[in-house]
PDB file of C-alpha atoms and ligand atoms in Angstrom:
ATOM      1  CA  UNK A   1      20.421  17.881   4.413  1.00 43.00           C
ATOM      2  CA  UNK A   2      18.533  16.341   1.441  1.00 48.00           C
ATOM      3  CA  UNK A   3      20.145  13.131   0.276  1.00 48.00           C
ATOM      4  CA  UNK A   4      20.536  12.005  -3.305  1.00 47.00           C
ATOM      5  CA  UNK A   5      19.362   8.431  -3.788  1.00 52.00           C
ATOM      6  CA  UNK A   6      21.761   8.252  -6.738  1.00 46.00           C
ATOM      7  CA  UNK A   7      24.610   8.652  -4.277  1.00 44.00           C
ATOM      8  CA  UNK A   8      23.150   6.300  -1.709  1.00 51.00           C
ATOM      9  CA  UNK A   9      21.885   3.642  -4.177  1.00 57.00           C
ATOM     10  CA  UNK A  10      18.997   3.604  -1.770  1.00 91.00           C
ATOM     11  CA  UNK A  11      16.369   0.930  -1.382  1.00 97.00           C
ATOM     12  CA  UNK A  12      13.047   2.395  -0.244  1.00 98.00           C
ATOM     13  CA  UNK A  13      12.076   1.346   3.265  1.00 98.00           C
ATOM     14  CA  UNK A  14       8.385   1.590   2.460  1.00 98.00           C
ATOM     15  CA  UNK A  15       6.681   0.944  -0.892  1.00 98.00           C
ATOM     16  CA  UNK A  16       2.969   1.622  -1.459  1.00 98.00           C
ATOM     17  CA  UNK A  17       1.184   0.114  -4.452  1.00 98.00           C
ATOM     18  CA  UNK A  18      -2.097   0.728  -6.271  1.00 98.00           C
ATOM     19  CA  UNK A  19      -2.585  -2.683  -7.880  1.00 98.00           C
ATOM     20  CA  UNK A  20      -4.530  -1.555 -10.950  1.00 98.00           C
ATOM     21  CA  UNK A  21      -5.434  -3.385 -14.132  1.00 98.00           C
ATOM     22  CA  UNK A  22      -6.956  -6.681 -13.033  1.00 98.00           C
ATOM     23  CA  UNK A  23     -10.215  -6.053 -14.910  1.00 97.00           C
ATOM     24  CA  UNK A  24      -8.486  -5.114 -18.181  1.00 98.00           C
ATOM     25  CA  UNK A  25      -6.129  -8.073 -17.878  1.00 98.00           C
ATOM     26  CA  UNK A  26      -9.146 -10.403 -17.643  1.00 98.00           C
ATOM     27  CA  UNK A  27     -11.077  -8.609 -20.420  1.00 98.00           C
ATOM     28  CA  UNK A  28      -8.153  -9.047 -22.792  1.00 98.00           C
ATOM     29  CA  UNK A  29      -8.552 -12.769 -22.228  1.00 98.00           C
ATOM     30  CA  UNK A  30     -12.371 -12.682 -22.618  1.00 98.00           C
ATOM     31  CA  UNK A  31     -12.670 -13.677 -18.986  1.00 97.00           C
ATOM     32  CA  UNK A  32     -14.783 -12.154 -16.184  1.00 95.00           C
ATOM     33  CA  UNK A  33     -13.179  -9.392 -14.081  1.00 95.00           C
ATOM     34  CA  UNK A  34     -13.067 -11.720 -11.089  1.00 94.00           C
ATOM     35  CA  UNK A  35     -10.544 -13.890 -12.935  1.00 96.00           C
ATOM     36  CA  UNK A  36      -8.273 -10.850 -13.053  1.00 97.00           C
ATOM     37  CA  UNK A  37      -8.618 -10.341  -9.303  1.00 96.00           C
ATOM     38  CA  UNK A  38      -7.776 -14.008  -8.679  1.00 96.00           C
ATOM     39  CA  UNK A  39      -4.619 -13.631 -10.755  1.00 97.00           C
ATOM     40  CA  UNK A  40      -3.971 -10.354  -8.931  1.00 97.00           C
ATOM     41  CA  UNK A  41      -3.926 -12.218  -5.647  1.00 96.00           C
ATOM     42  CA  UNK A  42      -1.342 -14.690  -6.984  1.00 96.00           C
ATOM     43  CA  UNK A  43       0.740 -11.761  -8.214  1.00 98.00           C
ATOM     44  CA  UNK A  44       0.585 -10.123  -4.807  1.00 97.00           C
ATOM     45  CA  UNK A  45       2.015 -13.229  -3.165  1.00 96.00           C
ATOM     46  CA  UNK A  46       5.002 -13.285  -5.532  1.00 97.00           C
ATOM     47  CA  UNK A  47       5.524  -9.545  -5.243  1.00 98.00           C
ATOM     48  CA  UNK A  48       5.684  -9.618  -1.423  1.00 98.00           C
ATOM     49  CA  UNK A  49       8.524 -12.111  -1.619  1.00 97.00           C
ATOM     50  CA  UNK A  50      10.442 -10.133  -4.240  1.00 98.00           C
ATOM     51  CA  UNK A  51      10.193  -6.869  -2.304  1.00 98.00           C
ATOM     52  CA  UNK A  52      11.318  -8.653   0.871  1.00 98.00           C
ATOM     53  CA  UNK A  53      14.309 -10.075  -1.036  1.00 98.00           C
ATOM     54  CA  UNK A  54      15.227  -6.588  -2.241  1.00 98.00           C
ATOM     55  CA  UNK A  55      15.311  -5.311   1.347  1.00 98.00           C
ATOM     56  CA  UNK A  56      12.036  -3.361   1.455  1.00 98.00           C
ATOM     57  CA  UNK A  57      10.749  -3.338   5.049  1.00 98.00           C
ATOM     58  CA  UNK A  58       7.166  -2.148   4.544  1.00 98.00           C
ATOM     59  CA  UNK A  59       4.813  -2.907   1.670  1.00 98.00           C
ATOM     60  CA  UNK A  60       1.342  -1.368   1.639  1.00 98.00           C
ATOM     61  CA  UNK A  61      -1.165  -2.412  -1.033  1.00 98.00           C
ATOM     62  CA  UNK A  62      -4.528  -0.936  -1.970  1.00 97.00           C
ATOM     63  CA  UNK A  63      -6.862  -3.935  -2.108  1.00 95.00           C
ATOM     64  CA  UNK A  64     -10.284  -2.293  -1.711  1.00 94.00           C
ATOM     65  CA  UNK A  65     -10.993   1.418  -1.556  1.00 93.00           C
ATOM     66  CA  UNK A  66     -13.774   3.236   0.253  1.00 92.00           C
ATOM     67  CA  UNK A  67     -15.112   3.954  -3.257  1.00 92.00           C
ATOM     68  CA  UNK A  68     -14.982   0.345  -4.521  1.00 92.00           C
ATOM     69  CA  UNK A  69     -18.410  -0.302  -2.961  1.00 94.00           C
ATOM     70  CA  UNK A  70     -19.753   1.459  -6.088  1.00 95.00           C
ATOM     71  CA  UNK A  71     -18.713  -1.535  -8.209  1.00 94.00           C
ATOM     72  CA  UNK A  72     -21.318  -4.144  -9.226  1.00 93.00           C
ATOM     73  CA  UNK A  73     -22.476  -6.194  -6.209  1.00 94.00           C
ATOM     74  CA  UNK A  74     -21.149  -9.368  -7.759  1.00 92.00           C
ATOM     75  CA  UNK A  75     -17.628  -7.926  -8.047  1.00 92.00           C
ATOM     76  CA  UNK A  76     -17.721  -6.545  -4.480  1.00 93.00           C
ATOM     77  CA  UNK A  77     -18.788  -9.872  -2.978  1.00 92.00           C
ATOM     78  CA  UNK A  78     -16.241 -11.626  -5.210  1.00 91.00           C
ATOM     79  CA  UNK A  79     -13.459  -9.472  -3.765  1.00 92.00           C
ATOM     80  CA  UNK A  80     -14.655 -10.118  -0.194  1.00 92.00           C
ATOM     81  CA  UNK A  81     -14.682 -13.857  -0.886  1.00 92.00           C
ATOM     82  CA  UNK A  82     -11.258 -13.665  -2.456  1.00 92.00           C
ATOM     83  CA  UNK A  83      -9.872 -12.302   0.802  1.00 89.00           C
ATOM     84  CA  UNK A  84     -11.441 -15.163   2.758  1.00 93.00           C
ATOM     85  CA  UNK A  85     -10.058 -17.685   0.273  1.00 92.00           C
ATOM     86  CA  UNK A  86      -6.683 -15.932   0.357  1.00 90.00           C
ATOM     87  CA  UNK A  87      -6.501 -16.074   4.142  1.00 91.00           C
ATOM     88  CA  UNK A  88      -7.420 -19.750   4.318  1.00 91.00           C
ATOM     89  CA  UNK A  89      -5.153 -20.716   1.389  1.00 93.00           C
ATOM     90  CA  UNK A  90      -2.055 -18.589   1.971  1.00 95.00           C
ATOM     91  CA  UNK A  91      -1.956 -17.337   5.558  1.00 97.00           C
ATOM     92  CA  UNK A  92       0.203 -20.141   6.932  1.00 96.00           C
ATOM     93  CA  UNK A  93       2.636 -19.861   4.020  1.00 96.00           C
ATOM     94  CA  UNK A  94       3.001 -16.100   4.506  1.00 97.00           C
ATOM     95  CA  UNK A  95       3.386 -16.586   8.250  1.00 98.00           C
ATOM     96  CA  UNK A  96       6.125 -19.179   7.689  1.00 97.00           C
ATOM     97  CA  UNK A  97       7.916 -16.816   5.278  1.00 97.00           C
ATOM     98  CA  UNK A  98       8.206 -14.125   7.944  1.00 98.00           C
ATOM     99  CA  UNK A  99       5.539 -11.741   6.624  1.00 98.00           C
ATOM    100  CA  UNK A 100       3.801  -9.606   9.218  1.00 98.00           C
ATOM    101  CA  UNK A 101       0.266  -8.768   8.079  1.00 98.00           C
ATOM    102  CA  UNK A 102      -1.806  -5.793   9.123  1.00 98.00           C
ATOM    103  CA  UNK A 103      -5.112  -4.627   7.744  1.00 96.00           C
ATOM    104  CA  UNK A 104      -5.608  -0.881   7.504  1.00 97.00           C
ATOM    105  CA  UNK A 105      -8.969   0.704   6.829  1.00 96.00           C
ATOM    106  CA  UNK A 106     -12.485   1.024   8.141  1.00 94.00           C
ATOM    107  CA  UNK A 107     -13.438  -2.324   9.644  1.00 91.00           C
ATOM    108  CA  UNK A 108     -17.063  -1.262   9.923  1.00 89.00           C
ATOM    109  CA  UNK A 109     -19.108  -2.351   6.955  1.00 83.00           C
ATOM    110  CA  UNK A 110     -17.239  -5.610   6.338  1.00 90.00           C
ATOM    111  CA  UNK A 111     -18.702  -8.918   7.454  1.00 92.00           C
ATOM    112  CA  UNK A 112     -17.975 -10.511  10.854  1.00 94.00           C
ATOM    113  CA  UNK A 113     -16.400 -13.410   8.966  1.00 94.00           C
ATOM    114  CA  UNK A 114     -13.977 -11.106   7.186  1.00 94.00           C
ATOM    115  CA  UNK A 115     -13.116  -9.238  10.392  1.00 94.00           C
ATOM    116  CA  UNK A 116     -12.391 -12.573  12.065  1.00 95.00           C
ATOM    117  CA  UNK A 117     -10.128 -13.571   9.158  1.00 94.00           C
ATOM    118  CA  UNK A 118      -8.237 -10.255   9.443  1.00 94.00           C
ATOM    119  CA  UNK A 119      -7.840 -10.760  13.195  1.00 96.00           C
ATOM    120  CA  UNK A 120      -6.455 -14.248  12.651  1.00 96.00           C
ATOM    121  CA  UNK A 121      -4.000 -13.018   9.994  1.00 97.00           C
ATOM    122  CA  UNK A 122      -2.733 -10.251  12.284  1.00 97.00           C
ATOM    123  CA  UNK A 123      -2.499 -12.513  15.338  1.00 97.00           C
ATOM    124  CA  UNK A 124      -0.711 -15.360  13.551  1.00 97.00           C
ATOM    125  CA  UNK A 125       1.932 -13.081  12.013  1.00 98.00           C
ATOM    126  CA  UNK A 126       2.378 -10.581  14.852  1.00 98.00           C
ATOM    127  CA  UNK A 127       5.947 -11.708  15.643  1.00 98.00           C
ATOM    128  CA  UNK A 128       7.212 -11.740  12.059  1.00 98.00           C
ATOM    129  CA  UNK A 129       9.883  -9.291  10.973  1.00 98.00           C
ATOM    130  CA  UNK A 130      10.996 -10.115   7.384  1.00 98.00           C
ATOM    131  CA  UNK A 131       8.553  -7.670   5.777  1.00 98.00           C
ATOM    132  CA  UNK A 132       5.522  -5.728   6.998  1.00 98.00           C
ATOM    133  CA  UNK A 133       2.577  -6.150   4.650  1.00 98.00           C
ATOM    134  CA  UNK A 134      -0.293  -3.728   5.146  1.00 98.00           C
ATOM    135  CA  UNK A 135      -3.438  -4.470   3.201  1.00 97.00           C
ATOM    136  CA  UNK A 136      -5.548  -1.344   2.768  1.00 97.00           C
ATOM    137  CA  UNK A 137      -9.107  -2.590   2.698  1.00 95.00           C
ATOM    138  CA  UNK A 138     -12.183  -0.363   2.862  1.00 94.00           C
ATOM    139  CA  UNK A 139      -9.566   2.372   3.020  1.00 96.00           C
ATOM    140  CA  UNK A 140      -9.525   5.922   1.689  1.00 97.00           C
ATOM    141  CA  UNK A 141      -6.959   8.654   2.295  1.00 98.00           C
ATOM    142  CA  UNK A 142      -9.699  11.152   3.194  1.00 98.00           C
ATOM    143  CA  UNK A 143     -11.319   8.640   5.533  1.00 97.00           C
ATOM    144  CA  UNK A 144      -7.941   8.242   7.237  1.00 98.00           C
ATOM    145  CA  UNK A 145      -7.544  11.990   7.865  1.00 98.00           C
ATOM    146  CA  UNK A 146     -11.115  12.228   9.168  1.00 98.00           C
ATOM    147  CA  UNK A 147     -10.739   9.248  11.515  1.00 98.00           C
ATOM    148  CA  UNK A 148      -7.460  10.667  12.870  1.00 98.00           C
ATOM    149  CA  UNK A 149      -9.194  14.005  13.594  1.00 98.00           C
ATOM    150  CA  UNK A 150     -12.079  12.223  15.295  1.00 98.00           C
ATOM    151  CA  UNK A 151      -9.664  10.263  17.449  1.00 98.00           C
ATOM    152  CA  UNK A 152      -7.832  13.448  18.424  1.00 98.00           C
ATOM    153  CA  UNK A 153     -11.142  14.972  19.535  1.00 97.00           C
ATOM    154  CA  UNK A 154     -12.159  11.770  21.340  1.00 98.00           C
ATOM    155  CA  UNK A 155      -8.776  11.815  23.115  1.00 98.00           C
ATOM    156  CA  UNK A 156      -9.678  15.268  24.426  1.00 98.00           C
ATOM    157  CA  UNK A 157      -7.068  17.274  22.489  1.00 98.00           C
ATOM    158  CA  UNK A 158      -7.577  21.031  22.422  1.00 97.00           C
ATOM    159  CA  UNK A 159      -7.316  22.838  19.036  1.00 95.00           C
ATOM    160  CA  UNK A 160      -3.838  24.186  19.868  1.00 97.00           C
ATOM    161  CA  UNK A 161      -2.657  20.636  20.653  1.00 97.00           C
ATOM    162  CA  UNK A 162      -3.585  19.411  17.181  1.00 96.00           C
ATOM    163  CA  UNK A 163      -0.476  19.504  15.020  1.00 97.00           C
ATOM    164  CA  UNK A 164       1.027  17.235  12.341  1.00 97.00           C
ATOM    165  CA  UNK A 165       2.493  14.856  14.909  1.00 97.00           C
ATOM    166  CA  UNK A 166      -0.771  14.544  16.808  1.00 98.00           C
ATOM    167  CA  UNK A 167      -2.579  13.526  13.608  1.00 98.00           C
ATOM    168  CA  UNK A 168       0.255  11.344  12.265  1.00 98.00           C
ATOM    169  CA  UNK A 169       0.144   9.328  15.488  1.00 98.00           C
ATOM    170  CA  UNK A 170      -3.543   8.629  14.870  1.00 98.00           C
ATOM    171  CA  UNK A 171      -3.376   7.733  11.178  1.00 98.00           C
ATOM    172  CA  UNK A 172      -3.968   4.154  10.083  1.00 98.00           C
ATOM    173  CA  UNK A 173      -0.283   3.615   9.209  1.00 98.00           C
ATOM    174  CA  UNK A 174       1.119   5.245  12.358  1.00 98.00           C
ATOM    175  CA  UNK A 175       3.338   2.196  12.952  1.00 98.00           C
ATOM    176  CA  UNK A 176       5.232   2.663   9.667  1.00 98.00           C
ATOM    177  CA  UNK A 177       7.549   5.299   8.216  1.00 98.00           C
ATOM    178  CA  UNK A 178       5.957   7.313   5.391  1.00 97.00           C
ATOM    179  CA  UNK A 179       6.112   5.543   2.012  1.00 98.00           C
ATOM    180  CA  UNK A 180       9.268   6.399   0.047  1.00 98.00           C
ATOM    181  CA  UNK A 181       8.013   4.987  -3.229  1.00 98.00           C
ATOM    182  CA  UNK A 182       4.444   4.996  -4.562  1.00 98.00           C
ATOM    183  CA  UNK A 183       3.813   2.637  -7.480  1.00 98.00           C
ATOM    184  CA  UNK A 184       0.672   2.463  -9.575  1.00 98.00           C
ATOM    185  CA  UNK A 185       0.323  -0.224 -12.232  1.00 98.00           C
ATOM    186  CA  UNK A 186      -2.188  -0.297 -15.088  1.00 98.00           C
ATOM    187  CA  UNK A 187      -1.182   2.914 -16.876  1.00 98.00           C
ATOM    188  CA  UNK A 188      -3.371   5.403 -15.000  1.00 97.00           C
ATOM    189  CA  UNK A 189      -1.546   8.333 -13.422  1.00 98.00           C
ATOM    190  CA  UNK A 190      -3.522   9.261 -10.364  1.00 97.00           C
ATOM    191  CA  UNK A 191      -3.423   8.679  -6.629  1.00 97.00           C
ATOM    192  CA  UNK A 192      -7.104   7.676  -6.270  1.00 97.00           C
ATOM    193  CA  UNK A 193      -7.464   8.611  -2.589  1.00 97.00           C
ATOM    194  CA  UNK A 194      -4.674   6.279  -1.404  1.00 98.00           C
ATOM    195  CA  UNK A 195      -2.465   7.401   1.525  1.00 98.00           C
ATOM    196  CA  UNK A 196      -3.012  11.122   0.844  1.00 98.00           C
ATOM    197  CA  UNK A 197      -1.342  12.214   4.079  1.00 98.00           C
ATOM    198  CA  UNK A 198       1.523   9.732   4.099  1.00 98.00           C
ATOM    199  CA  UNK A 199       2.699  10.199   0.496  1.00 98.00           C
ATOM    200  CA  UNK A 200       3.448  13.924   0.858  1.00 97.00           C
ATOM    201  CA  UNK A 201       7.091  13.297  -0.141  1.00 96.00           C
ATOM    202  CA  UNK A 202       6.857   9.868  -1.763  1.00 98.00           C
ATOM    203  CA  UNK A 203       8.473   9.371  -5.143  1.00 98.00           C
ATOM    204  CA  UNK A 204       5.786   8.496  -7.696  1.00 98.00           C
ATOM    205  CA  UNK A 205       6.267   5.718 -10.248  1.00 98.00           C
ATOM    206  CA  UNK A 206       3.678   4.716 -12.844  1.00 98.00           C
ATOM    207  CA  UNK A 207       3.884   1.498 -14.816  1.00 98.00           C
ATOM    208  CA  UNK A 208       1.821   0.519 -17.861  1.00 98.00           C
ATOM    209  CA  UNK A 209       2.030  -3.108 -16.765  1.00 98.00           C
ATOM    210  CA  UNK A 210      -1.357  -4.532 -15.722  1.00 98.00           C
ATOM    211  CA  UNK A 211      -1.187  -5.766 -12.129  1.00 98.00           C
ATOM    212  CA  UNK A 212      -1.437  -9.546 -12.829  1.00 98.00           C
ATOM    213  CA  UNK A 213       1.668  -9.219 -15.060  1.00 98.00           C
ATOM    214  CA  UNK A 214       3.685  -7.231 -12.509  1.00 98.00           C
ATOM    215  CA  UNK A 215       6.786  -9.120 -11.376  1.00 98.00           C
ATOM    216  CA  UNK A 216      10.493  -9.012 -10.586  1.00 98.00           C
ATOM    217  CA  UNK A 217      11.444  -7.224 -13.847  1.00 98.00           C
ATOM    218  CA  UNK A 218       8.972  -4.384 -13.198  1.00 98.00           C
ATOM    219  CA  UNK A 219       9.926  -4.240  -9.514  1.00 98.00           C
ATOM    220  CA  UNK A 220      13.600  -3.880 -10.361  1.00 98.00           C
ATOM    221  CA  UNK A 221      12.782  -1.146 -12.914  1.00 98.00           C
ATOM    222  CA  UNK A 222      10.797   0.747 -10.250  1.00 98.00           C
ATOM    223  CA  UNK A 223      13.564   0.363  -7.669  1.00 98.00           C
ATOM    224  CA  UNK A 224      16.196   1.489 -10.188  1.00 97.00           C
ATOM    225  CA  UNK A 225      14.099   4.583 -11.044  1.00 97.00           C
ATOM    226  CA  UNK A 226      13.769   5.311  -7.325  1.00 97.00           C
ATOM    227  CA  UNK A 227      17.523   4.959  -6.826  1.00 96.00           C
ATOM    228  CA  UNK A 228      18.081   7.681  -9.446  1.00 94.00           C
ATOM    229  CA  UNK A 229      15.777  10.218  -7.788  1.00 95.00           C
ATOM    230  CA  UNK A 230      17.029  13.177  -5.770  1.00 89.00           C
ATOM    231  CA  UNK A 231      14.819  13.512  -2.726  1.00 90.00           C
ATOM    232  CA  UNK A 232      14.783  17.044  -1.431  1.00 87.00           C
ATOM    233  CA  UNK A 233      11.824  17.100   0.961  1.00 89.00           C
ATOM    234  CA  UNK A 234      11.290  20.770   0.120  1.00 86.00           C
ATOM    235  CA  UNK A 235      15.017  21.591   0.476  1.00 85.00           C
ATOM    236  CA  UNK A 236      17.575  22.316  -2.260  1.00 76.00           C
ATOM    237  CA  UNK A 237      19.511  19.823  -4.315  1.00 71.00           C
ATOM    238  CA  UNK A 238      22.965  21.348  -3.875  1.00 62.00           C
ATOM    239  CA  UNK A 239      23.420  23.594  -0.858  1.00 62.00           C
ATOM    240  CA  UNK A 240      25.021  26.983  -1.619  1.00 68.00           C
ATOM    241  CA  UNK A 241      28.818  26.821  -1.160  1.00 66.00           C
ATOM    242  CA  UNK A 242      29.904  28.501   2.043  1.00 64.00           C
ATOM    243  CA  UNK A 243      31.949  31.648   1.130  1.00 66.00           C
ATOM    244  CA  UNK A 244      35.619  31.293   2.004  1.00 67.00           C
ATOM    245  CA  UNK A 245      36.593  32.960   5.251  1.00 65.00           C
ATOM    246  CA  UNK A 246      32.991  32.880   6.462  1.00 54.00           C
TER     247      UNK A 246
HETATM  248  C1  FPP B   1      -7.923  -2.657  -9.409  1.00 76.46           C
HETATM  249  O1  FPP B   1      -8.044  -3.229 -10.695  1.00 76.46           O
HETATM  250  C2  FPP B   1      -7.858  -3.718  -8.433  1.00 76.46           C
HETATM  251  C3  FPP B   1      -8.716  -3.848  -7.364  1.00 76.46           C
HETATM  252  C4  FPP B   1      -9.829  -2.940  -7.097  1.00 76.46           C
HETATM  253  C5  FPP B   1      -8.585  -4.981  -6.444  1.00 76.46           C
HETATM  254  C6  FPP B   1      -7.200  -5.342  -6.056  1.00 76.46           C
HETATM  255  C7  FPP B   1      -7.198  -6.747  -5.570  1.00 76.46           C
HETATM  256  C8  FPP B   1      -6.238  -7.656  -5.816  1.00 76.46           C
HETATM  257  C9  FPP B   1      -4.967  -7.340  -6.505  1.00 76.46           C
HETATM  258  C10 FPP B   1      -6.347  -9.060  -5.447  1.00 76.46           C
HETATM  259  C11 FPP B   1      -6.811  -9.312  -4.106  1.00 76.46           C
HETATM  260  C12 FPP B   1      -5.867  -9.000  -3.047  1.00 76.46           C
HETATM  261  C13 FPP B   1      -6.314  -8.899  -1.780  1.00 76.46           C
HETATM  262  C14 FPP B   1      -5.396  -8.773  -0.660  1.00 76.46           C
HETATM  263  C15 FPP B   1      -7.761  -8.898  -1.529  1.00 76.46           C
HETATM  264  P1  FPP B   1      -9.326  -2.900 -11.544  1.00 76.46           P
HETATM  265  O2  FPP B   1     -10.372  -3.899 -11.242  1.00 76.46           O
HETATM  266  O3  FPP B   1      -9.750  -1.492 -11.304  1.00 76.46           O
HETATM  267  O4  FPP B   1      -8.779  -3.081 -12.996  1.00 76.46           O
HETATM  268  P2  FPP B   1      -9.177  -2.236 -14.280  1.00 76.46           P
HETATM  269  O5  FPP B   1      -8.678  -0.833 -14.048  1.00 76.46           O
HETATM  270  O6  FPP B   1      -8.432  -2.932 -15.369  1.00 76.46           O
HETATM  271  O7  FPP B   1     -10.658  -2.329 -14.439  1.00 76.46           O
END
């Protein structure tokens, strides 16, 4: 039966975030866009800790989309470098804080150096259980559906064997429950090809806050909004009363 979060006071198990607004945050300060991404990285580190404190088990963030390659070359290489810097600067801290890191997305097309950094981050944190951080990098929701279909074919599945479960098992986030709460910062109200399959029944929450300014206050507002939602998963809010004597 559908459950009202208002009754449960529920904390979402899985939160997915589109971290938007770094460029505008930097522009407002007459700084290059890269400065916004640097601040965005610092924000991410604080946010992971806050969500873990609030009891969220899975946090998935959109760090670089399949479409972000269209950005100016300088910004793309800046973002790649930021990941390398982030791994060397913060990996041990995150590992010590119990964060398990996974990278989801198409690993083709990124440099060997970056792939090696991802591998190290995953290996070093593989036993951690406080919170599961998935960084979607070179990721697109449509790419994910296509790669799951390709894997099903490569695994020799016949058309009649392909159902929702068969694809879900082959999606990039197969290890996690579907996101309960989808947050986008930066004031835009769109999904932008993030987790198209997995967010079928996620609660959507849009914040005007630019990502570098996102913090505990905004997180608590998002969690409070989530706790007030009635999740019906296609069912009804209040089941019909059963007639007496039935
Ligand atoms: C969107 O803001 C943000 C991105 C495309 C990059 C997100 C990256 C980070 C938050 C920091 C790095 C974190 C990792 C793990 C690499 P935008 O540039 O589209 O902002 P705008 O809409 O204001 O232009």
